[in-house]
Amino acid sequence: MGVDIIFKIAAIGILTAITGQILKKSDRDEMATLTTLAGLVIVLMMVIDMISRLFDTIKSLFSLY
Amino acid sequence: MDIFKICAIGLLAAVLALTVKQYKPEIALLISAGAAIIILFIVADYIFEAVTVLSALSEKAGVNSDLLSAVLKIIGVGYIAEFSAGVCEDSGNKSIGDKITFAAKIIILIAALPMLTAVIDIITQMTV
């Protein structure tokens, strides 16, 4: 649970933005939307995994069953 | 001290979220949510120590354990509700955040009811 996750998410965000623009310039707009969606799904997977781990620790910590 | 690490993570995530916001606003929201999660993880260790000390003290003082578990439940509900309401308000839809806080208040009220009855019982026993 280090700081590197934040860097990873930011890097994926910027990469998807750049690839989207490149694909748009070479007039493949549908590919651009697909890459942005793919980037978003990857980032969502990472964040959802972090959220589920956080909720599990909170559940065990406060015995919130 | 961990406070420096927490502040560094917070500031870093704020700047990163701002830079990514102009290209991808949804990923900026996920960056701020991720930073909040990391900070909560760092604080979770301190809470674990506090909880162990509290339960040890409550056993020594003879307080029955369901009162302490009610208190812990209230703190946990507040902890999670505040985190998710904050992320919802970051993303701009304040109404969802308010609904989450409102629901958390109701859940906390329900969790606090046994304590209320316990106090009322003690008072009535004293007056009899």
XYZ file of C-alpha atoms in Angstrom:
193
model
C 0.000 0.000 0.000
C 2.648 2.470 -0.973
C 2.734 5.688 -2.927
C 3.590 3.819 -6.118
C -0.069 3.005 -6.715
C -0.836 6.713 -7.097
C 1.972 7.065 -9.622
C 0.717 4.007 -11.504
C -2.817 5.400 -11.744
C -1.561 8.795 -12.890
C 0.726 7.179 -15.465
C -2.119 5.082 -16.871
C -4.313 8.161 -17.052
C -1.769 10.206 -18.932
C -0.887 7.290 -21.235
C -4.501 6.716 -22.193
C -4.939 10.420 -22.857
C -1.893 10.531 -25.135
C -2.722 7.345 -27.029
C -6.266 8.618 -27.448
C -5.038 11.838 -29.012
C -2.561 9.997 -31.268
C -5.270 7.638 -32.463
C -7.632 10.590 -33.024
C -4.980 12.347 -35.137
C -4.572 9.231 -37.316
C -8.413 9.386 -37.658
C -9.119 6.093 -35.801
C -11.656 7.596 -33.406
C -13.270 4.316 -32.372
C -9.855 2.951 -31.336
C -9.287 6.107 -29.283
C -12.489 5.634 -27.314
C -11.631 1.950 -26.838
C -8.189 2.755 -25.420
C -9.601 5.368 -23.050
C -12.195 2.847 -21.877
C -9.522 0.190 -21.417
C -7.368 2.556 -19.368
C -10.328 3.478 -17.223
C -11.198 -0.183 -16.618
C -7.626 -0.986 -15.557
C -7.539 1.919 -13.134
C -10.971 1.005 -11.809
C -9.816 -2.570 -11.180
C -6.856 -1.318 -9.151
C -8.905 1.138 -7.098
C -11.709 -1.348 -6.484
C -9.165 -3.863 -5.256
C -7.773 -1.240 -2.843
C -11.277 -0.342 -1.672
C -12.184 -3.962 -0.984
C -8.974 -4.452 0.992
C -9.694 -1.279 2.976
C -13.240 -2.409 3.765
C -11.965 -5.828 4.884
C -9.430 -4.269 7.268
C -12.078 -1.905 8.625
C -14.474 -4.823 9.092
C -11.895 -6.809 11.022
C -10.664 -3.765 12.940
C -14.050 -2.551 14.219
C -15.742 -5.998 14.158
C -18.451 -4.468 11.972
C -20.056 -7.686 10.819
C 6.595 10.084 12.351
C 3.910 9.004 9.922
C 2.315 12.404 9.741
C 4.959 13.565 7.270
C 4.288 10.559 5.057
C 0.556 11.228 5.162
C 0.934 14.908 4.285
C 3.369 14.095 1.488
C 0.991 11.534 -0.012
C -1.922 13.953 0.233
C -0.127 16.836 -1.454
C 1.359 14.574 -4.127
C -2.017 13.065 -4.955
C -3.630 16.514 -5.095
C -1.072 17.735 -7.617
C -1.253 14.529 -9.675
C -5.036 14.602 -9.691
C -4.958 18.183 -10.913
C -2.578 17.427 -13.767
C -4.589 14.429 -14.919
C -7.904 16.258 -14.472
C -7.507 18.250 -17.674
C -7.064 15.080 -19.740
C -9.100 12.482 -17.857
C -11.316 13.861 -15.027
C -12.561 10.415 -13.996
C -9.020 9.103 -13.444
C -8.269 12.228 -11.380
C -11.145 11.245 -9.107
C -9.707 7.726 -8.823
C -6.302 9.169 -7.907
C -7.816 11.164 -5.041
C -9.787 8.116 -3.901
C -6.614 6.013 -4.006
C -4.721 8.559 -1.944
C -7.527 8.606 0.631
C -7.394 4.821 0.849
C -3.611 4.803 1.364
C -3.877 7.389 4.137
C -6.628 5.363 5.821
C -4.423 2.274 5.640
C -1.570 4.109 7.349
C -3.919 5.262 10.123
C -5.466 1.784 10.493
C -2.401 0.532 12.432
C -2.802 3.296 15.017
C -6.484 2.509 15.346
C -5.668 -1.152 15.936
C -3.440 -0.191 18.879
C -6.127 2.141 20.253
C -8.753 -0.580 20.002
C -6.621 -3.127 21.852
C -5.870 -0.645 24.655
C -9.548 0.323 24.863
C -10.737 -3.253 25.130
C -8.103 -4.032 27.767
C -9.190 -0.995 29.793
C -12.862 -1.828 29.450
C -12.286 -5.392 30.710
C -10.347 -4.049 33.710
C -13.072 -1.479 34.449
C -15.723 -4.181 34.196
C -17.680 -2.460 31.405
C -19.610 -5.200 29.588
C -18.190 -5.739 26.139
C -21.286 -5.058 24.023
C -21.138 -1.367 24.966
C -17.559 -1.202 23.726
C -18.457 -3.082 20.549
C -21.268 -0.582 19.961
C -18.792 2.288 20.308
C -16.380 0.564 17.924
C -19.190 -0.050 15.451
C -20.114 3.641 15.535
C -16.521 4.691 14.937
C -16.211 2.207 12.060
C -19.417 3.381 10.396
C -18.292 6.983 10.754
C -14.862 6.104 9.364
C -16.192 4.462 6.208
C -19.089 6.865 5.613
C -16.840 9.903 5.873
C -14.383 8.394 3.375
C -17.006 7.506 0.747
C -18.952 10.753 1.223
C -15.715 12.659 0.661
C -14.984 10.800 -2.562
C -18.553 11.394 -3.795
C -18.284 15.114 -3.044
C -14.905 15.231 -4.818
C -16.517 13.886 -7.933
C -19.002 16.740 -7.850
C -22.255 15.032 -6.927
C -22.636 16.401 -3.441
C -26.147 14.989 -3.068
C -24.891 11.390 -3.049
C -22.331 12.315 -0.393
C -25.045 13.912 1.733
C -27.216 10.805 1.354
C -24.318 8.634 2.543
C -23.723 10.824 5.586
C -27.440 10.881 6.333
C -27.650 7.082 6.151
C -24.558 6.793 8.346
C -26.219 9.008 10.972
C -29.258 6.727 11.001
C -27.081 3.601 11.344
C -25.128 5.238 14.170
C -28.402 6.130 15.913
C -29.505 2.507 15.693
C -26.138 1.315 17.020
C -26.330 3.785 19.930
C -29.812 2.697 21.069
C -28.612 -0.099 23.434
C -26.370 2.389 25.195
C -29.305 4.725 25.640
C -31.424 1.961 27.171
C -28.537 1.001 29.455
C -28.270 4.560 30.755
C -32.029 4.812 31.250
C -32.040 1.518 33.173
C -29.226 2.718 35.448
C -31.082 5.977 36.127
C -34.360 4.259 36.921
C -32.590 1.814 39.257
C -31.000 4.758 41.092
C -34.286 6.609 41.574
C -36.215 3.528 42.787
